[in-house]
Coordinates of N, CA and C in Angstrom, one line a residue:
I1 N 39.6 55.8 -42.0 CA 38.4 56.4 -41.1 C 37.8 55.0 -40.5
H2 N 37.8 53.7 -41.3 CA 37.4 52.5 -40.5 C 37.9 52.2 -39.2
G3 N 39.3 52.5 -39.2 CA 39.9 51.9 -37.9 C 39.6 52.9 -36.9
K4 N 39.6 54.4 -37.1 CA 39.2 55.2 -36.2 C 37.9 55.0 -35.6
L5 N 36.9 54.6 -36.7 CA 35.5 54.6 -36.4 C 35.4 53.6 -35.1
C6 N 36.1 52.4 -35.5 CA 36.2 51.2 -34.8 C 36.8 51.5 -33.3
I7 N 37.8 52.2 -33.2 CA 38.2 52.4 -32.2 C 37.4 53.4 -31.3
F8 N 36.7 54.2 -31.8 CA 35.9 55.2 -31.1 C 34.6 54.6 -30.6
C9 N 34.1 53.7 -31.3 CA 32.8 52.9 -30.9 C 33.2 52.0 -29.6
L10 N 34.4 51.3 -29.9 CA 35.1 50.4 -28.9 C 35.2 51.1 -27.6
L11 N 35.7 52.4 -27.7 CA 35.7 53.1 -26.5 C 34.4 53.6 -25.8
C12 N 33.5 53.8 -26.5 CA 32.2 54.2 -26.1 C 31.4 52.9 -25.3
E13 N 31.7 51.9 -25.7 CA 31.4 50.6 -25.2 C 32.1 50.3 -23.9
A14 N 33.4 50.5 -24.1 CA 34.1 50.3 -22.9 C 33.7 51.3 -21.6
Y15 N 33.4 52.4 -22.1 CA 33.3 53.6 -21.1 C 31.9 53.2 -20.5
L16 N 30.9 52.8 -21.6 CA 29.6 52.4 -20.7 C 29.7 51.3 -19.9
R17 N 30.4 50.2 -20.2 CA 30.7 49.1 -19.3 C 31.4 49.6 -17.9
W18 N 32.2 50.3 -18.1 CA 33.2 50.9 -16.9 C 32.1 51.6 -15.9
L19 N 31.1 52.3 -16.4 CA 30.2 52.9 -15.6 C 29.3 51.9 -14.9
Q20 N 29.1 50.8 -15.5 CA 28.2 50.0 -15.0 C 28.5 48.9 -13.9
L21 N 30.1 49.1 -13.8 CA 30.6 48.0 -12.8 C 30.0 48.4 -11.5
Q22 N 30.3 47.5 -10.5 CA 29.3 47.4 -9.4 C 29.9 48.7 -8.6
D23 N 31.2 48.6 -8.2 CA 32.1 49.5 -7.5 C 32.4 51.0 -7.9
S24 N 31.6 51.5 -8.7 CA 32.1 52.7 -9.5 C 31.5 53.9 -8.6
S25 N 32.2 53.9 -7.4 CA 31.8 55.1 -6.5 C 32.7 56.2 -6.9
Q26 N 32.6 57.5 -6.7 CA 33.4 58.4 -7.4 C 34.2 59.0 -5.9
N27 N 35.4 59.2 -6.4 CA 36.3 59.8 -5.2 C 37.1 60.7 -6.1
T28 N 37.4 61.9 -5.7 CA 38.3 62.9 -6.3 C 39.6 63.2 -5.8
D29 N 39.9 62.3 -4.8 CA 41.2 62.6 -4.3 C 42.4 62.2 -5.3
P30 N 43.4 63.0 -5.6 CA 44.2 62.8 -6.7 C 45.2 61.6 -6.3
D31 N 45.5 61.4 -5.0 CA 46.2 60.3 -4.4 C 45.7 59.0 -4.2
D32 N 44.4 58.9 -4.7 CA 43.5 57.9 -4.2 C 44.1 56.7 -5.4
L33 N 44.7 55.6 -4.8 CA 45.2 54.4 -5.6 C 44.2 53.8 -6.2
I34 N 42.4 53.5 -5.6 CA 41.5 52.8 -6.1 C 41.1 53.6 -7.5
R35 N 41.3 55.0 -7.6 CA 40.9 55.5 -8.7 C 41.9 54.9 -9.9
Y36 N 42.9 54.8 -9.7 CA 44.0 54.3 -10.8 C 43.8 52.6 -10.9
A37 N 43.4 52.0 -9.9 CA 42.8 50.7 -10.2 C 41.8 50.8 -11.4
K38 N 40.6 51.6 -10.9 CA 39.5 51.8 -11.8 C 39.9 52.1 -13.2
E39 N 41.0 52.9 -13.5 CA 41.3 53.3 -14.7 C 41.7 51.9 -15.4
W40 N 42.5 51.0 -14.8 CA 43.0 49.8 -15.4 C 41.7 48.8 -15.6
D41 N 40.6 49.2 -14.9 CA 39.3 48.6 -15.3 C 38.9 48.9 -16.5
F42 N 38.8 50.3 -16.8 CA 38.5 50.8 -18.1 C 39.4 50.1 -19.3
Y43 N 40.7 50.0 -19.0 CA 41.3 49.3 -20.1 C 41.0 47.7 -20.4
R44 N 40.7 47.2 -19.3 CA 40.2 45.9 -19.3 C 38.9 45.8 -20.2
M45 N 38.0 46.7 -19.7 CA 36.7 46.6 -20.5 C 37.0 46.9 -22.2
F46 N 37.8 47.9 -22.1 CA 38.1 48.1 -23.8 C 38.6 46.7 -24.4
G47 N 39.5 46.0 -23.6 CA 40.1 44.6 -24.3 C 39.2 43.8 -24.3
I48 N 38.2 43.7 -23.5 CA 37.0 42.8 -23.5 C 36.1 43.1 -24.7
A49 N 35.9 44.5 -24.8 CA 34.8 44.9 -25.8 C 35.4 44.6 -27.3
S50 N 36.8 44.7 -27.5 CA 37.6 44.4 -28.6 C 37.4 43.0 -28.9
L51 N 37.8 42.0 -27.9 CA 37.6 40.6 -28.3 C 36.2 40.2 -28.5
E52 N 35.0 40.9 -28.0 CA 33.9 40.6 -28.2 C 33.6 41.1 -29.8
Q53 N 33.9 42.1 -30.1 CA 33.7 42.5 -31.4 C 34.4 41.7 -32.5
T54 N 35.9 41.4 -32.3 CA 36.4 40.4 -33.1 C 35.8 39.2 -33.3
S55 N 35.4 38.3 -32.1 CA 34.8 37.2 -32.3 C 33.4 37.2 -33.0
F56 N 32.7 38.4 -33.0 CA 31.4 38.8 -33.8 C 32.0 38.6 -35.2
F57 N 32.8 39.4 -35.5 CA 33.3 39.5 -37.0 C 33.9 38.0 -37.5
I58 N 34.4 37.7 -36.7 CA 35.1 36.1 -37.0 C 33.9 35.1 -37.2
G59 N 33.0 35.4 -36.5 CA 31.7 34.3 -36.7 C 31.0 34.7 -37.8
I60 N 30.9 35.9 -38.3 CA 30.2 36.0 -39.6 C 31.2 35.7 -40.6
F61 N 32.3 36.0 -40.7 CA 33.2 35.7 -41.7 C 33.1 34.0 -41.8
I62 N 33.3 33.2 -40.6 CA 33.5 32.0 -40.9 C 32.0 31.6 -41.5
T63 N 30.8 31.8 -41.2 CA 29.6 31.6 -41.8 C 29.5 31.8 -43.2
L64 N 29.9 32.8 -43.5 CA 29.8 33.5 -45.0 C 30.8 32.5 -45.7
W65 N 32.0 32.3 -45.2 CA 32.9 31.4 -46.1 C 32.3 30.1 -46.4
W66 N 31.7 29.5 -45.1 CA 31.2 28.3 -45.3 C 30.1 27.9 -46.0
M67 N 29.1 29.1 -46.0 CA 27.8 29.0 -46.8 C 28.2 29.4 -48.3
T68 N 29.2 30.3 -48.6 CA 29.1 30.9 -49.9 C 30.8 31.0 -50.1
P69 N 31.4 30.0 -50.2 CA 32.9 29.9 -50.4 C 33.5 30.8 -51.8
E70 N 32.5 30.8 -52.7 CA 32.8 31.6 -54.0 C 32.8 33.3 -53.9
M71 N 31.9 33.5 -52.8 CA 31.9 34.9 -52.6 C 33.2 35.5 -51.9
L72 N 33.9 34.8 -51.1 CA 35.1 35.2 -50.4 C 36.2 34.7 -50.6
K73 N 36.5 34.6 -52.2 CA 37.8 33.9 -52.6 C 39.2 34.7 -52.4
R74 N 38.8 36.1 -52.8 CA 40.0 37.0 -52.8 C 40.1 37.7 -51.3
K75 N 41.3 38.1 -51.1 CA 41.6 38.9 -49.9 C 40.9 40.4 -50.1
S76 N 40.7 41.0 -51.2 CA 40.1 42.2 -51.2 C 38.3 42.0 -51.0
D77 N 37.7 41.1 -51.3 CA 36.4 40.8 -50.7 C 36.6 40.7 -49.2
F78 N 37.5 40.3 -48.4 CA 37.4 40.0 -46.8 C 37.6 41.5 -46.6
I79 N 38.5 42.2 -47.2 CA 38.8 43.5 -46.5 C 37.5 44.5 -46.8
L80 N 36.9 44.4 -47.9 CA 35.9 45.3 -48.3 C 34.6 44.9 -47.3
L81 N 34.5 43.7 -47.1 CA 33.4 43.2 -45.9 C 33.6 43.6 -44.8
L82 N 34.9 43.6 -44.3 CA 35.3 44.1 -43.0 C 35.2 45.7 -42.9
K83 N 35.6 46.5 -44.2 CA 35.5 47.7 -44.0 C 33.7 48.0 -43.8
A84 N 33.0 47.4 -44.6 CA 31.4 47.5 -44.5 C 30.9 47.3 -43.3
L85 N 31.4 46.2 -42.3 CA 30.9 45.7 -41.2 C 31.3 47.0 -40.1
L86 N 32.5 47.4 -40.3 CA 33.1 48.6 -39.4 C 32.3 49.7 -39.3
L87 N 32.0 50.0 -40.5 CA 31.4 51.2 -40.7 C 29.8 51.3 -40.4
S88 N 29.4 49.9 -40.5 CA 28.0 49.6 -40.4 C 27.9 49.4 -38.6
T89 N 28.9 49.4 -37.8 CA 28.6 49.8 -36.2 C 28.4 51.1 -35.9
Y90 N 28.4 52.1 -36.8 CA 28.3 53.5 -36.4 C 27.1 53.9 -35.5
G91 N 26.2 52.8 -35.3 CA 25.2 53.0 -34.4 C 25.5 52.9 -33.1
K92 N 26.9 52.4 -32.6 CA 27.2 52.3 -31.3 C 27.6 53.6 -31.0
L93 N 27.7 54.7 -31.6 CA 28.0 56.2 -31.3 C 26.7 56.7 -30.5
L94 N 25.5 56.0 -30.5 CA 24.3 56.4 -30.1 C 24.6 56.1 -28.4
L95 N 25.5 55.5 -28.3 CA 25.8 55.1 -26.8 C 26.2 56.5 -26.1
I96 N 26.9 57.5 -26.9 CA 27.2 58.5 -26.0 C 26.1 59.4 -25.5
P97 N 24.9 59.6 -26.3 CA 23.7 60.3 -25.8 C 23.1 59.4 -24.6
A98 N 23.1 58.2 -24.8 CA 22.5 57.3 -23.7 C 23.1 57.2 -22.5
V99 N 24.6 57.6 -22.5 CA 25.3 57.9 -21.3 C 25.0 59.3 -20.8
I100 N 25.1 60.2 -21.5 CA 25.0 61.5 -21.2 C 23.4 62.0 -20.7
W101 N 22.5 61.4 -21.1 CA 20.9 61.7 -20.5 C 20.5 60.4 -19.9
E102 N 21.3 59.9 -19.1 CA 21.0 58.6 -18.3 C 19.6 59.0 -17.8
H103 N 18.7 57.9 -18.0 CA 17.5 58.0 -17.4 C 16.9 56.4 -17.0
D104 N 15.6 56.4 -16.6 CA 15.0 55.1 -16.4 C 14.9 54.2 -17.5
Y105 N 14.9 54.7 -18.9 CA 14.9 53.8 -20.0 C 16.1 53.2 -20.5
T106 N 17.2 53.7 -20.0 CA 18.6 53.2 -20.4 C 18.7 51.7 -20.9
P107 N 18.2 50.9 -20.1 CA 18.4 49.4 -20.9 C 17.6 49.3 -22.1
L108 N 16.5 49.9 -21.9 CA 15.7 49.9 -23.4 C 16.4 50.6 -24.7
C109 N 17.1 51.7 -24.3 CA 17.6 52.3 -25.3 C 18.9 51.5 -25.8
L110 N 19.6 51.0 -24.8 CA 20.7 50.2 -25.2 C 20.3 48.8 -25.9
A111 N 19.1 48.3 -25.6 CA 18.7 47.3 -26.7 C 18.3 47.7 -27.9
F112 N 17.8 48.8 -28.1 CA 17.4 49.1 -29.5 C 18.7 49.7 -30.2
I113 N 19.8 50.2 -29.7 CA 21.0 50.4 -30.1 C 21.5 49.2 -30.7
K114 N 21.6 48.2 -29.7 CA 22.1 46.7 -30.4 C 21.3 46.1 -31.6
V115 N 19.9 46.4 -31.6 CA 19.0 46.0 -32.5 C 19.6 46.7 -33.7
F116 N 19.8 48.1 -33.8 CA 20.0 49.0 -34.9 C 21.2 48.7 -35.5
V117 N 22.3 48.3 -34.8 CA 23.6 47.8 -35.1 C 23.3 46.7 -36.0
L118 N 22.8 45.7 -35.3 CA 22.4 44.4 -36.1 C 22.0 44.4 -37.6
I119 N 20.8 45.5 -37.4 CA 20.3 45.6 -38.7 C 21.2 46.2 -39.7
S120 N 22.0 47.1 -39.3 CA 23.2 47.8 -40.2 C 24.1 46.6 -40.7
N121 N 24.3 45.8 -39.8 CA 25.4 45.0 -40.0 C 24.8 44.0 -41.3
S122 N 23.4 43.8 -41.2 CA 22.8 42.7 -42.0 C 22.7 43.5 -43.5
Q123 N 22.4 45.0 -43.4 CA 22.4 45.4 -44.4 C 23.6 45.7 -45.3
A124 N 25.0 45.8 -44.4 CA 26.4 45.8 -44.9 C 26.7 44.7 -45.6
I125 N 26.4 43.6 -45.1 CA 26.4 42.1 -45.6 C 26.0 42.0 -47.0
R126 N 24.6 42.2 -47.0 CA 23.7 42.3 -48.0 C 24.2 43.0 -49.2
V127 N 24.6 44.1 -49.0 CA 24.8 45.3 -50.1 C 26.4 44.7 -50.7
T128 N 27.2 44.3 -49.7 CA 28.5 44.2 -50.1 C 28.8 42.7 -50.9
L129 N 28.0 41.7 -50.4 CA 28.2 40.4 -51.3 C 27.0 40.0 -52.2
N130 N 26.0 41.2 -52.1 CA 24.9 41.0 -53.3 C 24.2 39.6 -52.8
L131 N 23.7 39.6 -51.5 CA 22.9 38.2 -51.0 C 21.5 38.5 -50.8
N132 N 20.8 37.5 -50.5 CA 19.4 37.4 -50.2 C 19.2 38.1 -48.5
R133 N 18.2 37.9 -48.0 CA 18.1 38.6 -46.7 C 18.3 37.4 -45.7
I134 N 18.2 36.0 -46.0 CA 18.4 34.9 -45.0 C 20.0 34.7 -44.6
L135 N 20.8 34.6 -45.4 CA 22.0 34.4 -45.2 C 22.7 35.5 -44.5
P136 N 22.7 36.8 -44.4 CA 23.3 38.0 -43.6 C 22.8 37.8 -42.3
W137 N 21.5 37.4 -41.9 CA 20.9 37.2 -40.9 C 21.5 35.8 -39.8
F138 N 21.7 34.7 -40.8 CA 22.1 33.7 -40.4 C 23.7 33.8 -39.8
A139 N 24.3 34.6 -40.6 CA 26.0 34.8 -40.1 C 25.8 35.8 -39.2
I140 N 24.7 36.8 -39.0 CA 24.9 37.7 -37.7 C 24.6 36.7 -36.7
F141 N 23.6 35.9 -36.5 CA 23.2 35.0 -35.4 C 24.4 34.2 -35.1
F142 N 25.2 33.5 -36.0 CA 26.3 32.9 -35.7 C 27.3 33.7 -35.0
G143 N 27.4 35.0 -35.4 CA 28.6 35.9 -34.8 C 28.0 36.2 -33.4
L144 N 26.9 36.3 -33.1 CA 26.4 36.7 -31.9 C 26.3 35.3 -31.0
I145 N 26.3 34.0 -31.5 CA 26.4 32.9 -30.7 C 28.0 32.9 -30.3
L146 N 29.0 33.2 -31.2 CA 30.3 33.3 -30.9 C 30.8 34.3 -29.7
E147 N 30.1 35.5 -30.1 CA 30.4 36.6 -29.2 C 30.0 36.5 -27.6
N148 N 28.7 35.4 -27.8 CA 28.3 35.2 -26.4 C 29.0 34.3 -25.9
G149 N 29.7 33.2 -26.5 CA 30.5 32.2 -26.1 C 31.8 32.9 -25.5
V150 N 32.2 33.9 -26.1 CA 33.5 34.8 -25.6 C 33.0 35.4 -24.1
V151 N 31.9 35.8 -24.1 CA 31.3 36.5 -22.9 C 31.3 35.5 -21.7
C152 N 30.7 34.4 -22.1 CA 30.6 33.4 -21.1 C 31.9 32.7 -20.6
L153 N 32.9 32.9 -21.5 CA 34.3 32.7 -21.2 C 34.9 33.5 -19.9
F154 N 34.8 34.8 -20.4 CA 35.0 35.8 -19.3 C 34.3 35.6 -18.0
Q155 N 33.1 35.3 -18.3 CA 32.3 35.2 -16.8 C 32.6 34.0 -16.1
K156 N 33.2 33.2 -16.9 CA 33.7 31.9 -15.9 C 35.0 32.1 -15.3
M157 N 35.9 33.0 -16.3 CA 37.1 33.4 -15.8 C 37.0 34.3 -14.5
G158 N 35.9 35.0 -14.3 CA 35.6 35.6 -13.2 C 35.9 37.1 -13.1
W159 N 35.6 37.5 -14.8 CA 35.7 38.8 -14.8 C 34.2 39.3 -15.0
D160 N 34.1 40.6 -14.6 CA 32.9 41.5 -14.9 C 32.9 41.9 -16.2
V161 N 31.7 41.5 -16.8 CA 31.7 42.0 -18.2 C 30.2 42.7 -18.4

């Protein structure tokens, strides 16, 4: 279920980004080549969202391994933490109602969803590794820095993120 949930959350995030592209005009002509190009934009958004989430998780793992190497000695510890982090991103499913009931407060809703997911990630790290409150937030902060670094890299390459 962990992988399926991860893929579904990434699809939700990619769809939201795809909708926010500048040239998202609707054309229902089935022979329209632009429509197929927009479909490739969706796949590109899915790839970008996947790379961002991967970099976020790598940032968390690097920080935790650097700060508490005794906690993550075995492969099973890494797998358990990865499963906990994947399950704790379930808040991204709230993107579906945010897209369906689009209104003026959508950016605020997206910010609340992001905060909710980060709080869930912090709790997953705390419970899985039995840590205090500070270290999980430090790991999440470093993960966000790495994720934003990937976003900046994509923007420098000229991709819409």
